[in-house]
PDB file of C-alpha atoms in Angstrom:
ATOM      1  CA  MET A   1     -10.597 -29.219  -0.888  1.00 91.00           C
ATOM      2  CA  LYS A   2     -10.183 -27.342   2.379  1.00 96.00           C
ATOM      3  CA  SER A   3     -11.738 -24.123   3.670  1.00 98.00           C
ATOM      4  CA  PHE A   4     -11.219 -21.910   6.691  1.00 98.00           C
ATOM      5  CA  GLY A   5     -12.705 -18.635   7.902  1.00 98.00           C
ATOM      6  CA  LEU A   6     -11.972 -16.073  10.582  1.00 98.00           C
ATOM      7  CA  SER A   7     -13.553 -12.774  11.655  1.00 98.00           C
ATOM      8  CA  ASP A   8     -11.962 -10.023  13.743  1.00 98.00           C
ATOM      9  CA  ILE A   9     -13.544  -6.937  15.314  1.00 97.00           C
ATOM     10  CA  GLY A  10     -10.533  -4.757  14.444  1.00 97.00           C
ATOM     11  CA  LEU A  11      -9.107  -1.986  16.586  1.00 97.00           C
ATOM     12  CA  SER A  12     -11.740   0.751  16.268  1.00 93.00           C
ATOM     13  CA  ARG A  13     -15.218  -0.773  16.330  1.00 92.00           C
ATOM     14  CA  GLN A  14     -17.281  -1.675  19.389  1.00 91.00           C
ATOM     15  CA  VAL A  15     -19.271  -4.398  17.606  1.00 92.00           C
ATOM     16  CA  ASN A  16     -18.328  -6.920  14.924  1.00 95.00           C
ATOM     17  CA  GLU A  17     -21.017  -6.507  12.278  1.00 95.00           C
ATOM     18  CA  ASP A  18     -19.454  -9.114   9.956  1.00 97.00           C
ATOM     19  CA  SER A  19     -20.737 -12.683   9.761  1.00 98.00           C
ATOM     20  CA  PHE A  20     -19.519 -15.623   7.705  1.00 98.00           C
ATOM     21  CA  LEU A  21     -20.665 -19.080   6.711  1.00 98.00           C
ATOM     22  CA  ILE A  22     -18.907 -22.272   5.618  1.00 98.00           C
ATOM     23  CA  THR A  23     -21.276 -25.206   5.210  1.00 98.00           C
ATOM     24  CA  GLU A  24     -21.652 -28.402   3.203  1.00 98.00           C
ATOM     25  CA  ASN A  25     -25.089 -29.776   2.393  1.00 98.00           C
ATOM     26  CA  PRO A  26     -26.201 -33.432   2.125  1.00 97.00           C
ATOM     27  CA  ASN A  27     -25.488 -33.340  -1.628  1.00 97.00           C
ATOM     28  CA  GLY A  28     -21.802 -32.654  -1.011  1.00 97.00           C
ATOM     29  CA  ASP A  29     -21.996 -29.043  -2.263  1.00 98.00           C
ATOM     30  CA  LEU A  30     -20.105 -26.310  -0.403  1.00 98.00           C
ATOM     31  CA  LEU A  31     -21.434 -22.815   0.377  1.00 98.00           C
ATOM     32  CA  VAL A  32     -19.116 -20.085   1.641  1.00 98.00           C
ATOM     33  CA  ALA A  33     -20.303 -16.545   2.302  1.00 98.00           C
ATOM     34  CA  VAL A  34     -19.294 -13.289   3.985  1.00 98.00           C
ATOM     35  CA  CYS A  35     -21.844 -10.678   5.054  1.00 98.00           C
ATOM     36  CA  ASP A  36     -20.887  -7.198   6.293  1.00 97.00           C
ATOM     37  CA  GLY A  37     -23.734  -5.540   8.162  1.00 95.00           C
ATOM     38  CA  ILE A  38     -24.710  -1.895   7.833  1.00 92.00           C
ATOM     39  CA  GLY A  39     -27.063   0.276   9.830  1.00 75.00           C
ATOM     40  CA  GLY A  40     -25.118   1.284  12.918  1.00 62.00           C
ATOM     41  CA  SER A  41     -25.342   0.165  16.543  1.00 56.00           C
ATOM     42  CA  ALA A  42     -26.132  -3.553  16.671  1.00 63.00           C
ATOM     43  CA  ALA A  43     -28.436  -3.443  13.628  1.00 89.00           C
ATOM     44  CA  GLY A  44     -25.710  -4.379  11.150  1.00 92.00           C
ATOM     45  CA  GLU A  45     -24.821  -7.392  13.254  1.00 94.00           C
ATOM     46  CA  VAL A  46     -28.477  -8.461  13.268  1.00 93.00           C
ATOM     47  CA  ALA A  47     -28.728  -8.190   9.482  1.00 95.00           C
ATOM     48  CA  SER A  48     -25.502 -10.046   8.682  1.00 97.00           C
ATOM     49  CA  ASN A  49     -26.254 -12.847  11.141  1.00 96.00           C
ATOM     50  CA  LEU A  50     -29.766 -13.208   9.781  1.00 96.00           C
ATOM     51  CA  ALA A  51     -28.437 -13.380   6.213  1.00 97.00           C
ATOM     52  CA  VAL A  52     -25.935 -16.188   6.842  1.00 98.00           C
ATOM     53  CA  THR A  53     -28.472 -18.123   8.942  1.00 98.00           C
ATOM     54  CA  LEU A  54     -31.133 -17.920   6.242  1.00 97.00           C
ATOM     55  CA  LEU A  55     -28.703 -18.838   3.451  1.00 98.00           C
ATOM     56  CA  GLY A  56     -27.344 -21.769   5.436  1.00 98.00           C
ATOM     57  CA  ASP A  57     -30.788 -23.121   6.295  1.00 98.00           C
ATOM     58  CA  GLN A  58     -31.965 -22.932   2.684  1.00 98.00           C
ATOM     59  CA  PHE A  59     -28.750 -24.547   1.425  1.00 98.00           C
ATOM     60  CA  GLN A  60     -29.271 -27.603   3.610  1.00 98.00           C
ATOM     61  CA  GLU A  61     -32.631 -28.140   1.903  1.00 97.00           C
ATOM     62  CA  ALA A  62     -31.437 -27.521  -1.667  1.00 97.00           C
ATOM     63  CA  GLU A  63     -32.047 -30.198  -4.289  1.00 96.00           C
ATOM     64  CA  PRO A  64     -28.973 -31.614  -6.099  1.00 97.00           C
ATOM     65  CA  PHE A  65     -27.758 -29.188  -8.772  1.00 98.00           C
ATOM     66  CA  LYS A  66     -27.584 -30.726 -12.254  1.00 97.00           C
ATOM     67  CA  LYS A  67     -27.626 -27.636 -14.501  1.00 98.00           C
ATOM     68  CA  ASP A  68     -26.103 -24.153 -14.326  1.00 97.00           C
ATOM     69  CA  TYR A  69     -29.487 -22.460 -14.324  1.00 97.00           C
ATOM     70  CA  GLU A  70     -30.554 -24.443 -11.237  1.00 98.00           C
ATOM     71  CA  VAL A  71     -27.724 -22.931  -9.187  1.00 98.00           C
ATOM     72  CA  ASP A  72     -28.521 -19.461 -10.531  1.00 98.00           C
ATOM     73  CA  GLU A  73     -32.202 -19.830  -9.681  1.00 98.00           C
ATOM     74  CA  TRP A  74     -31.477 -21.198  -6.201  1.00 98.00           C
ATOM     75  CA  LEU A  75     -29.098 -18.351  -5.361  1.00 98.00           C
ATOM     76  CA  ARG A  76     -31.487 -15.660  -6.551  1.00 98.00           C
ATOM     77  CA  LEU A  77     -34.423 -17.193  -4.674  1.00 98.00           C
ATOM     78  CA  ALA A  78     -32.383 -17.663  -1.478  1.00 98.00           C
ATOM     79  CA  LEU A  79     -31.018 -14.119  -1.552  1.00 98.00           C
ATOM     80  CA  ASN A  80     -34.444 -12.659  -2.292  1.00 97.00           C
ATOM     81  CA  ARG A  81     -35.898 -14.525   0.677  1.00 97.00           C
ATOM     82  CA  ALA A  82     -33.103 -13.211   2.865  1.00 97.00           C
ATOM     83  CA  ASN A  83     -33.692  -9.691   1.582  1.00 96.00           C
ATOM     84  CA  ASP A  84     -37.414  -9.901   2.353  1.00 95.00           C
ATOM     85  CA  GLN A  85     -36.889 -11.191   5.884  1.00 95.00           C
ATOM     86  CA  ILE A  86     -34.196  -8.654   6.757  1.00 94.00           C
ATOM     87  CA  PHE A  87     -36.328  -5.840   5.344  1.00 93.00           C
ATOM     88  CA  ALA A  88     -39.356  -7.032   7.317  1.00 91.00           C
ATOM     89  CA  LYS A  89     -37.361  -7.362  10.547  1.00 90.00           C
ATOM     90  CA  SER A  90     -36.026  -3.834  10.088  1.00 87.00           C
ATOM     91  CA  MET A  91     -39.631  -2.611  10.135  1.00 85.00           C
ATOM     92  CA  TRP A  92     -40.440  -4.358  13.405  1.00 83.00           C
ATOM     93  CA  SER A  93     -38.247  -2.284  15.700  1.00 81.00           C
ATOM     94  CA  LYS A  94     -36.913   1.251  15.627  1.00 81.00           C
ATOM     95  CA  LYS A  95     -33.346   0.209  16.496  1.00 81.00           C
ATOM     96  CA  ASN A  96     -33.196  -2.051  13.429  1.00 84.00           C
ATOM     97  CA  ARG A  97     -34.672   0.498  11.026  1.00 83.00           C
ATOM     98  CA  GLY A  98     -32.550   0.826   7.881  1.00 84.00           C
ATOM     99  CA  MET A  99     -30.325  -2.138   8.615  1.00 93.00           C
ATOM    100  CA  GLY A 100     -28.883  -4.207   5.807  1.00 94.00           C
ATOM    101  CA  THR A 101     -25.889  -6.261   4.814  1.00 96.00           C
ATOM    102  CA  THR A 102     -23.594  -7.098   1.948  1.00 97.00           C
ATOM    103  CA  ALA A 103     -23.428 -10.733   0.805  1.00 98.00           C
ATOM    104  CA  VAL A 104     -20.679 -12.326  -1.233  1.00 98.00           C
ATOM    105  CA  GLY A 105     -19.667 -15.931  -1.655  1.00 98.00           C
ATOM    106  CA  ALA A 106     -19.545 -19.085  -3.717  1.00 98.00           C
ATOM    107  CA  VAL A 107     -21.395 -22.337  -4.227  1.00 98.00           C
ATOM    108  CA  ILE A 108     -18.955 -25.102  -5.179  1.00 98.00           C
ATOM    109  CA  THR A 109     -20.586 -28.145  -6.770  1.00 97.00           C
ATOM    110  CA  SER A 110     -19.698 -31.121  -8.932  1.00 96.00           C
ATOM    111  CA  ILE A 111     -20.812 -29.124 -11.975  1.00 97.00           C
ATOM    112  CA  GLY A 112     -18.802 -25.984 -11.233  1.00 97.00           C
ATOM    113  CA  THR A 113     -18.132 -22.986  -9.025  1.00 98.00           C
ATOM    114  CA  TYR A 114     -20.720 -20.212  -8.905  1.00 98.00           C
ATOM    115  CA  ILE A 115     -20.123 -16.857  -7.248  1.00 98.00           C
ATOM    116  CA  PHE A 116     -22.642 -14.281  -6.040  1.00 98.00           C
ATOM    117  CA  ASN A 117     -22.414 -10.706  -4.822  1.00 98.00           C
ATOM    118  CA  VAL A 118     -24.591  -7.995  -3.313  1.00 97.00           C
ATOM    119  CA  GLY A 119     -22.700  -4.914  -2.081  1.00 95.00           C
ATOM    120  CA  ASP A 120     -18.972  -4.252  -1.767  1.00 95.00           C
ATOM    121  CA  SER A 121     -17.586  -7.287   0.020  1.00 97.00           C
ATOM    122  CA  ARG A 122     -15.334  -9.156  -2.394  1.00 97.00           C
ATOM    123  CA  LEU A 123     -14.439 -12.500  -3.889  1.00 98.00           C
ATOM    124  CA  TYR A 124     -11.003 -13.078  -5.402  1.00 98.00           C
ATOM    125  CA  ALA A 125      -9.693 -16.126  -7.250  1.00 98.00           C
ATOM    126  CA  LEU A 126      -6.021 -17.060  -7.381  1.00 98.00           C
ATOM    127  CA  TYR A 127      -5.185 -18.620 -10.745  1.00 97.00           C
ATOM    128  CA  GLU A 128      -1.826 -19.725 -12.094  1.00 95.00           C
ATOM    129  CA  ASP A 129      -1.372 -16.300 -13.716  1.00 94.00           C
ATOM    130  CA  GLY A 130      -2.275 -14.316 -10.592  1.00 97.00           C
ATOM    131  CA  LEU A 131      -5.003 -12.975  -8.319  1.00 98.00           C
ATOM    132  CA  ILE A 132      -8.216 -11.695  -9.932  1.00 98.00           C
ATOM    133  CA  GLN A 133     -11.070  -9.809  -8.295  1.00 97.00           C
ATOM    134  CA  MET A 134     -14.092 -11.772  -9.528  1.00 98.00           C
ATOM    135  CA  SER A 135     -16.869  -9.688  -7.936  1.00 97.00           C
ATOM    136  CA  GLU A 136     -17.685  -6.074  -8.771  1.00 93.00           C
ATOM    137  CA  ASP A 137     -18.323  -3.629  -5.941  1.00 92.00           C
ATOM    138  CA  HIS A 138     -21.825  -2.189  -5.820  1.00 89.00           C
ATOM    139  CA  SER A 139     -20.694   1.222  -4.621  1.00 78.00           C
ATOM    140  CA  VAL A 140     -20.646   4.881  -5.582  1.00 78.00           C
ATOM    141  CA  ILE A 141     -16.885   4.641  -6.069  1.00 78.00           C
ATOM    142  CA  GLN A 142     -17.117   1.704  -8.492  1.00 70.00           C
ATOM    143  CA  SER A 143     -19.802   3.543 -10.466  1.00 70.00           C
ATOM    144  CA  LEU A 144     -17.506   6.567 -10.763  1.00 72.00           C
ATOM    145  CA  ILE A 145     -14.625   4.333 -11.862  1.00 63.00           C
ATOM    146  CA  ASN A 146     -16.832   2.606 -14.455  1.00 73.00           C
ATOM    147  CA  GLN A 147     -17.835   6.022 -15.793  1.00 73.00           C
ATOM    148  CA  GLN A 148     -14.142   7.004 -15.898  1.00 72.00           C
ATOM    149  CA  LYS A 149     -14.841  10.004 -13.662  1.00 73.00           C
ATOM    150  CA  ILE A 150     -12.142   8.947 -11.205  1.00 71.00           C
ATOM    151  CA  THR A 151      -9.183   6.568 -11.280  1.00 68.00           C
ATOM    152  CA  PRO A 152      -8.718   3.577  -8.937  1.00 70.00           C
ATOM    153  CA  GLU A 153      -5.914   5.545  -7.308  1.00 60.00           C
ATOM    154  CA  GLU A 154      -8.221   8.511  -6.627  1.00 61.00           C
ATOM    155  CA  ALA A 155     -10.815   6.129  -5.191  1.00 63.00           C
ATOM    156  CA  ILE A 156      -8.576   5.145  -2.280  1.00 64.00           C
ATOM    157  CA  HIS A 157      -9.091   8.440  -0.434  1.00 65.00           C
ATOM    158  CA  HIS A 158     -12.428   9.506  -1.940  1.00 63.00           C
ATOM    159  CA  LYS A 159     -14.970  10.819   0.580  1.00 61.00           C
ATOM    160  CA  LYS A 160     -17.615   8.394  -0.725  1.00 63.00           C
ATOM    161  CA  ARG A 161     -15.404   5.303  -0.709  1.00 64.00           C
ATOM    162  CA  ASN A 162     -17.725   3.505   1.733  1.00 68.00           C
ATOM    163  CA  THR A 163     -21.071   4.455   0.167  1.00 74.00           C
ATOM    164  CA  LEU A 164     -23.031   1.451  -1.142  1.00 86.00           C
ATOM    165  CA  THR A 165     -25.488   1.458  -4.044  1.00 90.00           C
ATOM    166  CA  ASN A 166     -26.822  -2.009  -3.229  1.00 90.00           C
ATOM    167  CA  ALA A 167     -27.360  -4.216  -0.165  1.00 94.00           C
ATOM    168  CA  LEU A 168     -29.576  -6.944   1.252  1.00 95.00           C
ATOM    169  CA  GLY A 169     -32.508  -5.823   3.374  1.00 92.00           C
ATOM    170  CA  VAL A 170     -32.455  -2.093   2.628  1.00 90.00           C
ATOM    171  CA  TRP A 171     -34.613  -1.992  -0.508  1.00 86.00           C
ATOM    172  CA  ARG A 172     -37.353  -4.213  -1.906  1.00 84.00           C
ATOM    173  CA  VAL A 173     -35.600  -4.260  -5.277  1.00 86.00           C
ATOM    174  CA  PHE A 174     -31.883  -4.929  -5.341  1.00 92.00           C
ATOM    175  CA  ARG A 175     -29.171  -6.262  -7.633  1.00 93.00           C
ATOM    176  CA  ILE A 176     -27.723  -9.783  -7.465  1.00 96.00           C
ATOM    177  CA  ASP A 177     -24.642 -10.719  -9.479  1.00 97.00           C
ATOM    178  CA  VAL A 178     -24.348 -14.473 -10.145  1.00 98.00           C
ATOM    179  CA  ASN A 179     -21.601 -15.902 -12.346  1.00 98.00           C
ATOM    180  CA  LYS A 180     -19.974 -19.243 -13.047  1.00 98.00           C
ATOM    181  CA  ILE A 181     -16.178 -19.015 -12.945  1.00 98.00           C
ATOM    182  CA  LYS A 182     -13.427 -21.202 -14.351  1.00 97.00           C
ATOM    183  CA  SER A 183     -12.772 -24.038 -11.929  1.00 95.00           C
ATOM    184  CA  ASP A 184      -9.002 -24.234 -12.393  1.00 96.00           C
ATOM    185  CA  TYR A 185      -8.350 -21.687  -9.640  1.00 97.00           C
ATOM    186  CA  ARG A 186      -5.874 -22.565  -6.905  1.00 97.00           C
ATOM    187  CA  MET A 187      -7.669 -20.685  -4.162  1.00 98.00           C
ATOM    188  CA  LEU A 188     -10.684 -18.487  -3.436  1.00 98.00           C
ATOM    189  CA  LEU A 189     -10.650 -15.528  -1.049  1.00 98.00           C
ATOM    190  CA  ILE A 190     -13.944 -14.155   0.222  1.00 98.00           C
ATOM    191  CA  CYS A 191     -13.638 -11.063   2.420  1.00 98.00           C
ATOM    192  CA  SER A 192     -15.285  -7.974   3.841  1.00 97.00           C
ATOM    193  CA  ASP A 193     -13.938  -4.527   2.980  1.00 94.00           C
ATOM    194  CA  GLY A 194     -12.107  -4.534   6.292  1.00 96.00           C
ATOM    195  CA  LEU A 195      -9.463  -6.435   4.347  1.00 97.00           C
ATOM    196  CA  SER A 196      -9.815  -5.214   0.751  1.00 94.00           C
ATOM    197  CA  GLY A 197     -10.121  -1.586   1.823  1.00 90.00           C
ATOM    198  CA  TYR A 198      -6.810  -1.581   3.696  1.00 93.00           C
ATOM    199  CA  VAL A 199      -4.544  -4.266   2.201  1.00 96.00           C
ATOM    200  CA  ASP A 200      -3.672  -3.975  -1.490  1.00 94.00           C
ATOM    201  CA  ASP A 201      -4.198  -6.820  -3.935  1.00 95.00           C
ATOM    202  CA  GLY A 202      -0.474  -7.364  -4.495  1.00 96.00           C
ATOM    203  CA  LYS A 203       0.120  -8.000  -0.803  1.00 97.00           C
ATOM    204  CA  ILE A 204      -2.919 -10.266  -0.609  1.00 98.00           C
ATOM    205  CA  GLU A 205      -1.620 -12.321  -3.549  1.00 98.00           C
ATOM    206  CA  SER A 206       1.788 -12.720  -1.921  1.00 98.00           C
ATOM    207  CA  ILE A 207       0.176 -14.082   1.263  1.00 98.00           C
ATOM    208  CA  LEU A 208      -2.070 -16.496  -0.623  1.00 98.00           C
ATOM    209  CA  SER A 209       0.966 -17.811  -2.512  1.00 96.00           C
ATOM    210  CA  LEU A 210       2.829 -18.731   0.681  1.00 96.00           C
ATOM    211  CA  ARG A 211       3.469 -22.379   1.501  1.00 94.00           C
ATOM    212  CA  ALA A 212       1.526 -22.272   4.742  1.00 96.00           C
ATOM    213  CA  PRO A 213      -1.719 -23.682   6.198  1.00 96.00           C
ATOM    214  CA  LEU A 214      -4.943 -21.840   5.436  1.00 97.00           C
ATOM    215  CA  GLU A 215      -5.323 -20.976   9.109  1.00 97.00           C
ATOM    216  CA  GLU A 216      -1.964 -19.183   9.090  1.00 98.00           C
ATOM    217  CA  LYS A 217      -2.653 -17.314   5.849  1.00 98.00           C
ATOM    218  CA  THR A 218      -6.022 -16.159   7.163  1.00 98.00           C
ATOM    219  CA  GLN A 219      -4.504 -14.856  10.382  1.00 98.00           C
ATOM    220  CA  ILE A 220      -1.726 -13.055   8.495  1.00 98.00           C
ATOM    221  CA  LEU A 221      -4.279 -11.245   6.323  1.00 98.00           C
ATOM    222  CA  ILE A 222      -6.283 -10.117   9.346  1.00 98.00           C
ATOM    223  CA  ASP A 223      -3.090  -9.021  11.106  1.00 98.00           C
ATOM    224  CA  LEU A 224      -2.179  -6.919   8.057  1.00 98.00           C
ATOM    225  CA  ALA A 225      -5.592  -5.219   8.154  1.00 97.00           C
ATOM    226  CA  ASN A 226      -5.065  -4.384  11.824  1.00 98.00           C
ATOM    227  CA  LYS A 227      -1.557  -3.110  11.160  1.00 97.00           C
ATOM    228  CA  ALA A 228      -3.093  -0.785   8.554  1.00 96.00           C
ATOM    229  CA  GLY A 229      -5.158   0.746  11.337  1.00 95.00           C
ATOM    230  CA  GLY A 230      -7.813  -1.852  12.079  1.00 95.00           C
ATOM    231  CA  HIS A 231     -10.475   0.739  11.282  1.00 93.00           C
ATOM    232  CA  ASP A 232     -13.116  -1.847  10.363  1.00 94.00           C
ATOM    233  CA  ASN A 233     -14.202  -5.372  11.152  1.00 96.00           C
ATOM    234  CA  CYS A 234     -12.285  -7.838   8.997  1.00 98.00           C
ATOM    235  CA  THR A 235     -13.524 -11.227   7.827  1.00 98.00           C
ATOM    236  CA  VAL A 236     -11.654 -13.675   5.610  1.00 98.00           C
ATOM    237  CA  ILE A 237     -12.562 -17.071   4.154  1.00 98.00           C
ATOM    238  CA  LEU A 238     -10.043 -19.079   2.146  1.00 98.00           C
ATOM    239  CA  VAL A 239     -10.888 -22.099  -0.006  1.00 98.00           C
ATOM    240  CA  ASP A 240      -7.997 -24.215  -1.331  1.00 97.00           C
ATOM    241  CA  ARG A 241      -8.887 -26.619  -4.135  1.00 89.00           C
ATOM    242  CA  ASN A 242      -5.714 -28.622  -3.729  1.00 80.00           C
ATOM    243  CA  ASP A 243      -5.691 -29.050   0.055  1.00 61.00           C
ATOM    244  CA  GLY A 244      -7.480 -32.053   1.441  1.00 46.00           C
TER     245      GLY A 244
END
């Protein structure tokens, strides 16, 4: 198994508020995560960096996972701790007030692959029959789509397309999605909305299907986001089950 990640500031932003994490713990488990900070100025950067640091530190101390529920419990506890610390830090200084971050990723263990999501960053899995978005956006737009008030096509240019309903560090109570997925995927893609918001799923699938190193595929995806305007920071992690 091989993994690779890359983050790019884009063409419009002054600060890269995305952070990502790829780390293996002493048990041989792999944690990959992307966090997209919110809050303006440098506050989003503070929140996303704090989230990946806290998750990484806790992962290094995690006990070996033997049952599904142990991974679920660890993820929920780790994310709740991150939420509490980001929320507390946002109270300590005026410039950080209201900061928060998305968090999406996967824990890959000997007993399976477990994905988690808070916010609208995304995780995709490439299976033999195609690319599937495995996470659900926690956003106003997704809520409207679920209620069948708008179509996915209408969502592309909707004025509330970037409005979150959930994030780490903004509220005391928040939603965490944790799911175990089928482990026969060829590849995982974890990304911020700087990619998914500007490059369609069909194009993403075609890039992931190329016979090329992960490093090259990652750079191509980021280049496509910049060619689409580069209006946001863009972060991409790829995990290939069959490489290495």
